[in-house]
Structure formats: structure tokens, C-alpha cells
Amino acid sequence: MKNKIVVITGATNGIGLETARALAAREAIVHLVGRSSTKLDQSVHALRRETGSETVFAWRADLSSLAETRQLAADLITSLPRIDVLINNAGALFERREVTPEGFERTWALNHLSPFLLTNLLLSRLRASGAARVITTSSMIHSAARIEFDDVSMRKSYSGWRAYGQSKLANILFSSALARRVEADGITSNSLHPGMVASGFAQNNGLAYRVAMGPLYRLVALTPAQGARTPIFLATSPDVATVTGKYFAFAKARAPSEAARSVPDQERLWALSVEQTGLDVTPPEPNGQPSH
């Protein structure tokens, strides 16, 4: 991984941070993307101190905003000659329905529309690698979900877990559809279930939720380092250098749900995502630099 350029979203805690730590220790050039400038500063300083790497950088963006996602892409394109590994890891569960300024339900915007848009806008830099890897974090929760194509923002009836499951199913559908589109460019695209990880996930919700989930985390959850095993494997292993369009759990290829394997739904979701993100809209001129 020496001098490989890696971009990781959702990289200031949990499996994102642990994945960044492992790749920085392998001498990769690691770019962290997060929403909090304070957490980004802390993460960069910690990773540089712990790994001895001076090539850890930070980019601040709220990826629930499509405008900020576009701006991040423009800045990365200007700053990076190529991207060897893109890890779409940012995600959240929202107990109550929230709407972004662009009018999308926040889970859908953050967990699906943002990685869809960011990846597509960064394709020129991924192609420049010659052998890039796109890795998208999903969840086994996808297996109980369906895409509510007529109401993906759940205006009629909202459930935090249902919205989250829908977005995680969308992650696999997107990853598989992307794999077909970029295989000729030498880019692989795979999705993964990291396991149930004791991290900051879903702690943005109310006290009752945190109290209810606490015992479950203590009983069965993996550590973030254990949860990072699969994204690290997908980012580094020569065994998957040409493997694409697959879903992994615990560093092994697994069969996702029947719904996740539906090629018509993969294509229907792609078309809907193009429409919702305005993918043909030219990204803004770059105005950002990494924090460090």
C-alpha cells in the first residue's frame, strides 16, 4: 500500500478510523473525510503519532448535503492525481425523520445518494489509478429491506430502522451496478457487512435508544478493529485485486439477499439516483484544501 492514495468517508471513529489507521501504518496516503473539524483534527494527529505517517490528511464535508458532496469531489479532483482506493463508509441511522436542505430524507441522502454521487464524480481520478478499488459499507440488515421506489424519502410512513435497511440495500444495488459500468476501466466495486460493531453508530439518537442498544452492544458487538477487518482486506489483499460486484462479510464473499441481486432493481435505482442527484450537473470550481 506504500504511496497508494486512499479516500475514506466516515473516517473519524469506528471502523472508518480503524481502517485509516491500518492503511496509514502500511504507508498509504490517507485522506479522511468527516463532518466535524474537531474530530478530523484529533484523528489526523492521532494517526500521525501512532503510525509515524506524515501522509494523513483531512477534508471536512457534511455528506448528507449533495452540495457539500459535490464540493468535496471538486476539491479532491484538483488536489489528487489519482485515487487508488475509495471507501464509502459514512452512514447513520436517524430515529426521527429529518429532511436535508435539498428535500431528501437524511438517511437516504447520507447513506446512499452521497456515495453514489461522490463515486461518480471521482471516476476520472479512479480511472487514473489503473487498478482502483471502490468499497462501500453496507449491512446484513439489507436482507430484511426493500427499496420503496415510489417513496424513498418515506413521507407517508417513517421508521428509522426501515430507512436504514433501505439505504443499506441501496448500497449493494449501487455497488453491483457500478461494477458493471467500470470493469473495463480496471476499477473494482464491492460492498461489505462489517459485523455489528461497538462504535459511535446511532448514538446521535435519543437516550431511550442508547439505553436499549447498550446491553446488545456489550453482549455481541465486535470492536472497531475487528469490524475493520473486511474493509482492510478489500483495500489491500491481492486475492481480490480483480474481484468485483461482490458482497463480503468477515473477509469472505457471501450471497446477499435476493432483492440485492436483482439487476432490474439495480438499474432502476441507478436511474432514480441520477435523477435525484442531478449527476449531469457540472461540479463547482474547487475552493478547498485538506485541513493538514
PDB file of C-alpha atoms in Angstrom:
ATOM      1  CA  MET A   1       0.000   0.000   0.000  1.00  0.00           C
ATOM      2  CA  LYS A   2       3.014   2.303   0.025  1.00  0.00           C
ATOM      3  CA  ASN A   3       2.089   5.610  -1.656  1.00  0.00           C
ATOM      4  CA  LYS A   4      -1.379   4.341  -2.605  1.00  0.00           C
ATOM      5  CA  ILE A   5      -3.884   7.191  -2.340  1.00  0.00           C
ATOM      6  CA  VAL A   6      -6.887   6.264  -0.214  1.00  0.00           C
ATOM      7  CA  VAL A   7     -10.029   8.321   0.490  1.00  0.00           C
ATOM      8  CA  ILE A   8     -12.229   7.185   3.399  1.00  0.00           C
ATOM      9  CA  THR A   9     -15.541   8.776   4.324  1.00  0.00           C
ATOM     10  CA  GLY A  10     -16.877   8.471   7.851  1.00  0.00           C
ATOM     11  CA  ALA A  11     -13.282   8.194   8.998  1.00  0.00           C
ATOM     12  CA  THR A  12     -13.204   9.854  12.419  1.00  0.00           C
ATOM     13  CA  ASN A  13     -14.454   6.935  14.504  1.00  0.00           C
ATOM     14  CA  GLY A  14     -15.402   3.271  14.413  1.00  0.00           C
ATOM     15  CA  ILE A  15     -14.360   1.074  11.525  1.00  0.00           C
ATOM     16  CA  GLY A  16     -13.531   4.074   9.331  1.00  0.00           C
ATOM     17  CA  LEU A  17     -10.879   5.269  11.758  1.00  0.00           C
ATOM     18  CA  GLU A  18      -9.521   1.771  12.321  1.00  0.00           C
ATOM     19  CA  THR A  19      -9.303   1.195   8.577  1.00  0.00           C
ATOM     20  CA  ALA A  20      -7.473   4.506   8.176  1.00  0.00           C
ATOM     21  CA  ARG A  21      -5.066   3.524  10.959  1.00  0.00           C
ATOM     22  CA  ALA A  22      -4.240   0.201   9.312  1.00  0.00           C
ATOM     23  CA  LEU A  23      -3.699   1.756   5.877  1.00  0.00           C
ATOM     24  CA  ALA A  24      -1.577   4.613   7.240  1.00  0.00           C
ATOM     25  CA  ALA A  25       0.579   2.010   9.009  1.00  0.00           C
ATOM     26  CA  ARG A  26       1.036   0.343   5.612  1.00  0.00           C
ATOM     27  CA  GLU A  27       2.392   3.663   4.250  1.00  0.00           C
ATOM     28  CA  ALA A  28      -0.668   4.602   2.221  1.00  0.00           C
ATOM     29  CA  ILE A  29      -1.502   8.266   1.677  1.00  0.00           C
ATOM     30  CA  VAL A  30      -4.759   8.505   3.601  1.00  0.00           C
ATOM     31  CA  HIS A  31      -7.403  11.212   3.180  1.00  0.00           C
ATOM     32  CA  LEU A  32     -10.034  11.257   5.908  1.00  0.00           C
ATOM     33  CA  VAL A  33     -13.468  12.739   5.241  1.00  0.00           C
ATOM     34  CA  GLY A  34     -15.671  13.733   8.159  1.00  0.00           C
ATOM     35  CA  ARG A  35     -18.310  16.212   9.281  1.00  0.00           C
ATOM     36  CA  SER A  36     -16.579  17.549  12.409  1.00  0.00           C
ATOM     37  CA  SER A  37     -13.442  19.662  12.058  1.00  0.00           C
ATOM     38  CA  THR A  38     -12.560  18.928  15.684  1.00  0.00           C
ATOM     39  CA  LYS A  39     -12.775  15.162  15.216  1.00  0.00           C
ATOM     40  CA  LEU A  40     -10.835  15.377  11.964  1.00  0.00           C
ATOM     41  CA  ASP A  41      -8.026  17.312  13.686  1.00  0.00           C
ATOM     42  CA  GLN A  42      -7.915  14.792  16.506  1.00  0.00           C
ATOM     43  CA  SER A  43      -7.935  11.840  14.123  1.00  0.00           C
ATOM     44  CA  VAL A  44      -5.164  13.189  11.920  1.00  0.00           C
ATOM     45  CA  HIS A  45      -2.911  13.975  14.882  1.00  0.00           C
ATOM     46  CA  ALA A  46      -3.587  10.579  16.474  1.00  0.00           C
ATOM     47  CA  LEU A  47      -2.923   8.613  13.294  1.00  0.00           C
ATOM     48  CA  ARG A  48       0.268  10.516  12.519  1.00  0.00           C
ATOM     49  CA  ARG A  49       1.510   9.951  16.073  1.00  0.00           C
ATOM     50  CA  GLU A  50       0.564   6.271  16.226  1.00  0.00           C
ATOM     51  CA  THR A  51       1.703   5.216  12.754  1.00  0.00           C
ATOM     52  CA  GLY A  52       4.592   7.592  12.165  1.00  0.00           C
ATOM     53  CA  SER A  53       2.990   8.618   8.870  1.00  0.00           C
ATOM     54  CA  GLU A  54       3.054  12.243   7.742  1.00  0.00           C
ATOM     55  CA  THR A  55       0.706  11.496   4.845  1.00  0.00           C
ATOM     56  CA  VAL A  56      -2.621  11.558   6.653  1.00  0.00           C
ATOM     57  CA  PHE A  57      -4.902  14.427   5.614  1.00  0.00           C
ATOM     58  CA  ALA A  58      -8.418  15.616   6.399  1.00  0.00           C
ATOM     59  CA  TRP A  59     -11.338  17.003   4.435  1.00  0.00           C
ATOM     60  CA  ARG A  60     -14.458  18.379   6.102  1.00  0.00           C
ATOM     61  CA  ALA A  61     -17.817  17.767   4.459  1.00  0.00           C
ATOM     62  CA  ASP A  62     -21.353  17.051   5.609  1.00  0.00           C
ATOM     63  CA  LEU A  63     -22.159  14.252   3.218  1.00  0.00           C
ATOM     64  CA  SER A  64     -25.879  14.435   3.859  1.00  0.00           C
ATOM     65  CA  SER A  65     -25.654  17.563   1.690  1.00  0.00           C
ATOM     66  CA  LEU A  66     -25.350  16.928  -2.034  1.00  0.00           C
ATOM     67  CA  ALA A  67     -23.874  20.415  -2.459  1.00  0.00           C
ATOM     68  CA  GLU A  68     -21.091  19.638   0.019  1.00  0.00           C
ATOM     69  CA  THR A  69     -20.566  16.235  -1.619  1.00  0.00           C
ATOM     70  CA  ARG A  70     -20.087  17.949  -4.974  1.00  0.00           C
ATOM     71  CA  GLN A  71     -17.688  20.460  -3.437  1.00  0.00           C
ATOM     72  CA  LEU A  72     -15.664  17.686  -1.813  1.00  0.00           C
ATOM     73  CA  ALA A  73     -15.398  15.893  -5.146  1.00  0.00           C
ATOM     74  CA  ALA A  74     -14.237  19.062  -6.910  1.00  0.00           C
ATOM     75  CA  ASP A  75     -11.580  19.698  -4.275  1.00  0.00           C
ATOM     76  CA  LEU A  76     -10.315  16.098  -4.331  1.00  0.00           C
ATOM     77  CA  ILE A  77     -10.119  16.126  -8.120  1.00  0.00           C
ATOM     78  CA  THR A  78      -7.988  19.259  -8.020  1.00  0.00           C
ATOM     79  CA  SER A  79      -5.727  18.020  -5.229  1.00  0.00           C
ATOM     80  CA  LEU A  80      -5.191  14.339  -6.069  1.00  0.00           C
ATOM     81  CA  PRO A  81      -3.588  12.956  -9.228  1.00  0.00           C
ATOM     82  CA  ARG A  82      -5.426   9.665  -8.760  1.00  0.00           C
ATOM     83  CA  ILE A  83      -7.392   7.664  -6.196  1.00  0.00           C
ATOM     84  CA  ASP A  84      -6.364   4.055  -5.687  1.00  0.00           C
ATOM     85  CA  VAL A  85      -8.952   3.162  -3.057  1.00  0.00           C
ATOM     86  CA  LEU A  86     -12.255   4.904  -2.288  1.00  0.00           C
ATOM     87  CA  ILE A  87     -14.019   3.631   0.824  1.00  0.00           C
ATOM     88  CA  ASN A  88     -17.620   4.828   1.112  1.00  0.00           C
ATOM     89  CA  ASN A  89     -18.073   4.281   4.833  1.00  0.00           C
ATOM     90  CA  ALA A  90     -20.071   7.281   6.119  1.00  0.00           C
ATOM     91  CA  GLY A  91     -23.520   6.390   7.356  1.00  0.00           C
ATOM     92  CA  ALA A  92     -26.026   6.925  10.132  1.00  0.00           C
ATOM     93  CA  LEU A  93     -29.402   5.892  11.463  1.00  0.00           C
ATOM     94  CA  PHE A  94     -31.897   8.599  12.421  1.00  0.00           C
ATOM     95  CA  GLU A  95     -34.626   7.692  14.876  1.00  0.00           C
ATOM     96  CA  ARG A  96     -36.799  10.601  13.756  1.00  0.00           C
ATOM     97  CA  ARG A  97     -37.352  11.647  10.160  1.00  0.00           C
ATOM     98  CA  GLU A  98     -35.145  14.553   9.111  1.00  0.00           C
ATOM     99  CA  VAL A  99     -35.025  16.304   5.760  1.00  0.00           C
ATOM    100  CA  THR A 100     -31.948  17.788   4.094  1.00  0.00           C
ATOM    101  CA  PRO A 101     -31.990  21.290   2.587  1.00  0.00           C
ATOM    102  CA  GLU A 102     -32.302  19.597  -0.809  1.00  0.00           C
ATOM    103  CA  GLY A 103     -35.511  17.883   0.324  1.00  0.00           C
ATOM    104  CA  PHE A 104     -34.337  14.312   0.815  1.00  0.00           C
ATOM    105  CA  GLU A 105     -34.801  12.153   3.890  1.00  0.00           C
ATOM    106  CA  ARG A 106     -31.436  12.350   5.669  1.00  0.00           C
ATOM    107  CA  THR A 107     -30.713   8.606   5.883  1.00  0.00           C
ATOM    108  CA  TRP A 108     -31.267   8.223   2.152  1.00  0.00           C
ATOM    109  CA  ALA A 109     -29.167  11.287   1.352  1.00  0.00           C
ATOM    110  CA  LEU A 110     -26.229  10.380   3.580  1.00  0.00           C
ATOM    111  CA  ASN A 111     -26.127   6.609   3.225  1.00  0.00           C
ATOM    112  CA  HIS A 112     -26.958   6.256  -0.465  1.00  0.00           C
ATOM    113  CA  LEU A 113     -27.153   9.429  -2.560  1.00  0.00           C
ATOM    114  CA  SER A 114     -23.853  10.798  -1.267  1.00  0.00           C
ATOM    115  CA  PRO A 115     -21.691   7.724  -2.055  1.00  0.00           C
ATOM    116  CA  PHE A 116     -23.461   7.378  -5.401  1.00  0.00           C
ATOM    117  CA  LEU A 117     -22.712  10.987  -6.318  1.00  0.00           C
ATOM    118  CA  LEU A 118     -19.205  11.136  -4.843  1.00  0.00           C
ATOM    119  CA  THR A 119     -18.070   7.947  -6.559  1.00  0.00           C
ATOM    120  CA  ASN A 120     -19.389   9.022  -9.941  1.00  0.00           C
ATOM    121  CA  LEU A 121     -17.836  12.477  -9.673  1.00  0.00           C
ATOM    122  CA  LEU A 122     -14.468  10.917  -8.768  1.00  0.00           C
ATOM    123  CA  LEU A 123     -14.394   8.440 -11.647  1.00  0.00           C
ATOM    124  CA  SER A 124     -11.701  10.377 -13.516  1.00  0.00           C
ATOM    125  CA  ARG A 125      -9.322  10.002 -10.564  1.00  0.00           C
ATOM    126  CA  LEU A 126     -10.263   6.367 -10.032  1.00  0.00           C
ATOM    127  CA  ARG A 127      -9.582   5.634 -13.703  1.00  0.00           C
ATOM    128  CA  ALA A 128      -6.194   7.361 -13.381  1.00  0.00           C
ATOM    129  CA  SER A 129      -5.156   4.678 -10.895  1.00  0.00           C
ATOM    130  CA  GLY A 130      -5.439   1.924 -13.473  1.00  0.00           C
ATOM    131  CA  ALA A 131      -6.482  -0.545 -10.771  1.00  0.00           C
ATOM    132  CA  ALA A 132      -8.695   1.332  -8.330  1.00  0.00           C
ATOM    133  CA  ARG A 133     -10.939  -0.249  -5.731  1.00  0.00           C
ATOM    134  CA  VAL A 134     -14.305   1.153  -4.630  1.00  0.00           C
ATOM    135  CA  ILE A 135     -15.531  -0.275  -1.331  1.00  0.00           C
ATOM    136  CA  THR A 136     -18.979   0.519   0.043  1.00  0.00           C
ATOM    137  CA  THR A 137     -20.064  -0.323   3.582  1.00  0.00           C
ATOM    138  CA  SER A 138     -23.472  -1.967   3.741  1.00  0.00           C
ATOM    139  CA  SER A 139     -25.008  -4.177   6.448  1.00  0.00           C
ATOM    140  CA  MET A 140     -26.654  -7.559   6.885  1.00  0.00           C
ATOM    141  CA  ILE A 141     -29.769  -5.525   7.757  1.00  0.00           C
ATOM    142  CA  HIS A 142     -30.229  -5.150   3.995  1.00  0.00           C
ATOM    143  CA  SER A 143     -31.620  -8.707   3.903  1.00  0.00           C
ATOM    144  CA  ALA A 144     -34.889  -7.641   5.550  1.00  0.00           C
ATOM    145  CA  ALA A 145     -35.284  -4.469   3.486  1.00  0.00           C
ATOM    146  CA  ARG A 146     -36.802  -3.338   0.228  1.00  0.00           C
ATOM    147  CA  ILE A 147     -36.458  -0.161  -1.807  1.00  0.00           C
ATOM    148  CA  GLU A 148     -39.625   1.906  -1.616  1.00  0.00           C
ATOM    149  CA  PHE A 149     -39.153   3.278  -5.105  1.00  0.00           C
ATOM    150  CA  ASP A 150     -42.328   5.355  -5.000  1.00  0.00           C
ATOM    151  CA  ASP A 151     -41.446   6.920  -1.639  1.00  0.00           C
ATOM    152  CA  VAL A 152     -37.720   6.525  -0.870  1.00  0.00           C
ATOM    153  CA  SER A 153     -37.883   9.570   1.409  1.00  0.00           C
ATOM    154  CA  MET A 154     -40.653   7.864   3.421  1.00  0.00           C
ATOM    155  CA  ARG A 155     -43.004  10.814   3.524  1.00  0.00           C
ATOM    156  CA  LYS A 156     -46.025   8.573   4.125  1.00  0.00           C
ATOM    157  CA  SER A 157     -44.657   6.443   6.945  1.00  0.00           C
ATOM    158  CA  TYR A 158     -41.241   6.643   8.578  1.00  0.00           C
ATOM    159  CA  SER A 159     -39.210   4.197  10.642  1.00  0.00           C
ATOM    160  CA  GLY A 160     -35.543   4.776  11.411  1.00  0.00           C
ATOM    161  CA  TRP A 161     -34.633   1.122  11.044  1.00  0.00           C
ATOM    162  CA  ARG A 162     -36.693   0.738   7.851  1.00  0.00           C
ATOM    163  CA  ALA A 163     -34.976   3.796   6.353  1.00  0.00           C
ATOM    164  CA  TYR A 164     -31.593   2.447   7.384  1.00  0.00           C
ATOM    165  CA  GLY A 165     -32.287  -1.012   5.944  1.00  0.00           C
ATOM    166  CA  GLN A 166     -33.460   0.511   2.667  1.00  0.00           C
ATOM    167  CA  SER A 167     -30.241   2.541   2.408  1.00  0.00           C
ATOM    168  CA  LYS A 168     -28.070  -0.499   3.113  1.00  0.00           C
ATOM    169  CA  LEU A 169     -29.856  -2.467   0.400  1.00  0.00           C
ATOM    170  CA  ALA A 170     -29.281   0.501  -1.899  1.00  0.00           C
ATOM    171  CA  ASN A 171     -25.546   0.333  -1.109  1.00  0.00           C
ATOM    172  CA  ILE A 172     -25.319  -3.205  -2.511  1.00  0.00           C
ATOM    173  CA  LEU A 173     -27.512  -2.461  -5.523  1.00  0.00           C
ATOM    174  CA  PHE A 174     -25.349   0.584  -6.298  1.00  0.00           C
ATOM    175  CA  SER A 175     -22.077  -1.281  -5.796  1.00  0.00           C
ATOM    176  CA  SER A 176     -23.119  -4.061  -8.171  1.00  0.00           C
ATOM    177  CA  ALA A 177     -24.425  -1.675 -10.826  1.00  0.00           C
ATOM    178  CA  LEU A 178     -21.213   0.341 -10.597  1.00  0.00           C
ATOM    179  CA  ALA A 179     -19.108  -2.811 -11.018  1.00  0.00           C
ATOM    180  CA  ARG A 180     -20.612  -3.454 -14.451  1.00  0.00           C
ATOM    181  CA  ARG A 181     -20.031   0.119 -15.549  1.00  0.00           C
ATOM    182  CA  VAL A 182     -16.366   0.448 -14.570  1.00  0.00           C
ATOM    183  CA  GLU A 183     -14.922  -3.034 -15.011  1.00  0.00           C
ATOM    184  CA  ALA A 184     -13.424  -2.101 -18.389  1.00  0.00           C
ATOM    185  CA  ASP A 185     -11.557   0.752 -16.664  1.00  0.00           C
ATOM    186  CA  GLY A 186      -9.784  -1.620 -14.286  1.00  0.00           C
ATOM    187  CA  ILE A 187     -11.902  -0.456 -11.329  1.00  0.00           C
ATOM    188  CA  THR A 188     -13.430  -2.959  -8.932  1.00  0.00           C
ATOM    189  CA  SER A 189     -16.535  -2.279  -6.847  1.00  0.00           C
ATOM    190  CA  ASN A 190     -17.523  -4.387  -3.845  1.00  0.00           C
ATOM    191  CA  SER A 191     -19.759  -3.940  -0.807  1.00  0.00           C
ATOM    192  CA  LEU A 192     -19.463  -5.359   2.693  1.00  0.00           C
ATOM    193  CA  HIS A 193     -21.068  -6.108   6.025  1.00  0.00           C
ATOM    194  CA  PRO A 194     -18.543  -5.273   8.780  1.00  0.00           C
ATOM    195  CA  GLY A 195     -20.415  -7.056  11.559  1.00  0.00           C
ATOM    196  CA  MET A 196     -22.187  -5.432  14.474  1.00  0.00           C
ATOM    197  CA  VAL A 197     -19.558  -3.017  15.741  1.00  0.00           C
ATOM    198  CA  ALA A 198     -19.433  -1.208  19.085  1.00  0.00           C
ATOM    199  CA  SER A 199     -18.757   2.295  17.785  1.00  0.00           C
ATOM    200  CA  GLY A 200     -20.454   5.651  17.710  1.00  0.00           C
ATOM    201  CA  PHE A 201     -23.074   4.332  15.279  1.00  0.00           C
ATOM    202  CA  ALA A 202     -26.633   5.527  16.040  1.00  0.00           C
ATOM    203  CA  GLN A 203     -25.533   7.315  19.194  1.00  0.00           C
ATOM    204  CA  ASN A 204     -26.884  10.520  17.672  1.00  0.00           C
ATOM    205  CA  ASN A 205     -30.365   9.359  18.713  1.00  0.00           C
ATOM    206  CA  GLY A 206     -32.243   9.774  21.991  1.00  0.00           C
ATOM    207  CA  LEU A 207     -31.399   8.454  25.442  1.00  0.00           C
ATOM    208  CA  ALA A 208     -34.013   5.703  25.294  1.00  0.00           C
ATOM    209  CA  TYR A 209     -32.460   4.349  22.104  1.00  0.00           C
ATOM    210  CA  ARG A 210     -28.942   4.408  23.542  1.00  0.00           C
ATOM    211  CA  VAL A 211     -30.064   2.681  26.748  1.00  0.00           C
ATOM    212  CA  ALA A 212     -31.881  -0.013  24.777  1.00  0.00           C
ATOM    213  CA  MET A 213     -28.942  -0.696  22.469  1.00  0.00           C
ATOM    214  CA  GLY A 214     -26.241  -0.600  25.148  1.00  0.00           C
ATOM    215  CA  PRO A 215     -26.664  -4.155  26.510  1.00  0.00           C
ATOM    216  CA  LEU A 216     -26.848  -5.601  22.987  1.00  0.00           C
ATOM    217  CA  TYR A 217     -23.599  -3.900  22.025  1.00  0.00           C
ATOM    218  CA  ARG A 218     -21.892  -5.205  25.142  1.00  0.00           C
ATOM    219  CA  LEU A 219     -23.054  -8.768  24.526  1.00  0.00           C
ATOM    220  CA  VAL A 220     -22.457  -9.310  20.832  1.00  0.00           C
ATOM    221  CA  ALA A 221     -20.694  -6.360  19.228  1.00  0.00           C
ATOM    222  CA  LEU A 222     -17.270  -6.522  17.632  1.00  0.00           C
ATOM    223  CA  THR A 223     -14.586  -3.996  18.408  1.00  0.00           C
ATOM    224  CA  PRO A 224     -13.998  -1.390  15.694  1.00  0.00           C
ATOM    225  CA  ALA A 225     -10.677  -3.081  14.924  1.00  0.00           C
ATOM    226  CA  GLN A 226     -12.469  -6.389  14.353  1.00  0.00           C
ATOM    227  CA  GLY A 227     -15.119  -4.684  12.251  1.00  0.00           C
ATOM    228  CA  ALA A 228     -12.433  -3.066  10.097  1.00  0.00           C
ATOM    229  CA  ARG A 229     -11.046  -6.436   9.067  1.00  0.00           C
ATOM    230  CA  THR A 230     -13.203  -6.694   5.935  1.00  0.00           C
ATOM    231  CA  PRO A 231     -12.659  -3.184   4.522  1.00  0.00           C
ATOM    232  CA  ILE A 232      -8.923  -3.550   5.181  1.00  0.00           C
ATOM    233  CA  PHE A 233      -8.961  -6.894   3.359  1.00  0.00           C
ATOM    234  CA  LEU A 234     -10.827  -5.424   0.385  1.00  0.00           C
ATOM    235  CA  ALA A 235      -8.478  -2.433   0.238  1.00  0.00           C
ATOM    236  CA  THR A 236      -5.219  -4.373   0.465  1.00  0.00           C
ATOM    237  CA  SER A 237      -5.469  -8.050  -0.450  1.00  0.00           C
ATOM    238  CA  PRO A 238      -4.091  -9.193  -3.809  1.00  0.00           C
ATOM    239  CA  ASP A 239      -6.656 -12.005  -3.620  1.00  0.00           C
ATOM    240  CA  VAL A 240      -9.432  -9.546  -4.525  1.00  0.00           C
ATOM    241  CA  ALA A 241      -7.495  -7.329  -6.917  1.00  0.00           C
ATOM    242  CA  THR A 242      -9.773  -8.315  -9.802  1.00  0.00           C
ATOM    243  CA  VAL A 243     -12.863  -9.412  -7.862  1.00  0.00           C
ATOM    244  CA  THR A 244     -15.808  -7.110  -8.489  1.00  0.00           C
ATOM    245  CA  GLY A 245     -19.544  -6.889  -7.985  1.00  0.00           C
ATOM    246  CA  LYS A 246     -19.463  -8.975  -4.815  1.00  0.00           C
ATOM    247  CA  TYR A 247     -20.730  -8.633  -1.249  1.00  0.00           C
ATOM    248  CA  PHE A 248     -18.365  -9.562   1.584  1.00  0.00           C
ATOM    249  CA  ALA A 249     -18.741 -10.350   5.269  1.00  0.00           C
ATOM    250  CA  PHE A 250     -15.876 -11.296   7.581  1.00  0.00           C
ATOM    251  CA  ALA A 251     -13.450 -11.134   4.644  1.00  0.00           C
ATOM    252  CA  LYS A 252     -15.376 -13.749   2.670  1.00  0.00           C
ATOM    253  CA  ALA A 253     -17.626 -13.338  -0.354  1.00  0.00           C
ATOM    254  CA  ARG A 254     -21.235 -14.016   0.605  1.00  0.00           C
ATOM    255  CA  ALA A 255     -24.553 -14.120  -1.218  1.00  0.00           C
ATOM    256  CA  PRO A 256     -26.625 -11.031  -0.390  1.00  0.00           C
ATOM    257  CA  SER A 257     -30.411 -11.123  -0.331  1.00  0.00           C
ATOM    258  CA  GLU A 258     -32.422 -11.941  -3.430  1.00  0.00           C
ATOM    259  CA  ALA A 259     -33.541  -8.303  -3.557  1.00  0.00           C
ATOM    260  CA  ALA A 260     -29.898  -7.167  -3.602  1.00  0.00           C
ATOM    261  CA  ARG A 261     -29.163  -9.440  -6.562  1.00  0.00           C
ATOM    262  CA  SER A 262     -31.978  -8.028  -8.728  1.00  0.00           C
ATOM    263  CA  VAL A 263     -30.384  -6.496 -11.821  1.00  0.00           C
ATOM    264  CA  PRO A 264     -33.624  -4.695 -12.797  1.00  0.00           C
ATOM    265  CA  ASP A 265     -33.718  -3.068  -9.345  1.00  0.00           C
ATOM    266  CA  GLN A 266     -30.035  -2.183  -9.601  1.00  0.00           C
ATOM    267  CA  GLU A 267     -30.741  -0.365 -12.857  1.00  0.00           C
ATOM    268  CA  ARG A 268     -33.945   1.211 -11.583  1.00  0.00           C
ATOM    269  CA  LEU A 269     -32.102   2.537  -8.546  1.00  0.00           C
ATOM    270  CA  TRP A 270     -29.278   3.862 -10.729  1.00  0.00           C
ATOM    271  CA  ALA A 271     -31.727   5.806 -12.889  1.00  0.00           C
ATOM    272  CA  LEU A 272     -33.524   7.201  -9.830  1.00  0.00           C
ATOM    273  CA  SER A 273     -30.200   8.194  -8.241  1.00  0.00           C
ATOM    274  CA  VAL A 274     -29.064  10.003 -11.391  1.00  0.00           C
ATOM    275  CA  GLU A 275     -32.322  11.936 -11.347  1.00  0.00           C
ATOM    276  CA  GLN A 276     -32.179  12.785  -7.634  1.00  0.00           C
ATOM    277  CA  THR A 277     -28.516  13.824  -7.578  1.00  0.00           C
ATOM    278  CA  GLY A 278     -28.528  15.689 -10.872  1.00  0.00           C
ATOM    279  CA  LEU A 279     -25.436  13.740 -11.839  1.00  0.00           C
ATOM    280  CA  ASP A 280     -25.115  15.540 -15.171  1.00  0.00           C
ATOM    281  CA  VAL A 281     -24.710  18.859 -13.336  1.00  0.00           C
ATOM    282  CA  THR A 282     -21.133  20.157 -13.540  1.00  0.00           C
ATOM    283  CA  PRO A 283     -19.490  20.214 -10.077  1.00  0.00           C
ATOM    284  CA  PRO A 284     -18.445  23.599  -8.658  1.00  0.00           C
ATOM    285  CA  GLU A 285     -14.996  25.039  -9.033  1.00  0.00           C
ATOM    286  CA  PRO A 286     -12.632  23.817  -6.300  1.00  0.00           C
ATOM    287  CA  ASN A 287     -12.111  26.104  -3.317  1.00  0.00           C
ATOM    288  CA  GLY A 288     -10.882  23.761  -0.610  1.00  0.00           C
ATOM    289  CA  GLN A 289      -7.626  22.316   0.639  1.00  0.00           C
ATOM    290  CA  PRO A 290      -7.030  19.494   3.087  1.00  0.00           C
ATOM    291  CA  SER A 291      -7.010  20.531   6.716  1.00  0.00           C
ATOM    292  CA  HIS A 292      -3.492  19.216   7.215  1.00  0.00           C
TER     293      HIS A 292
END
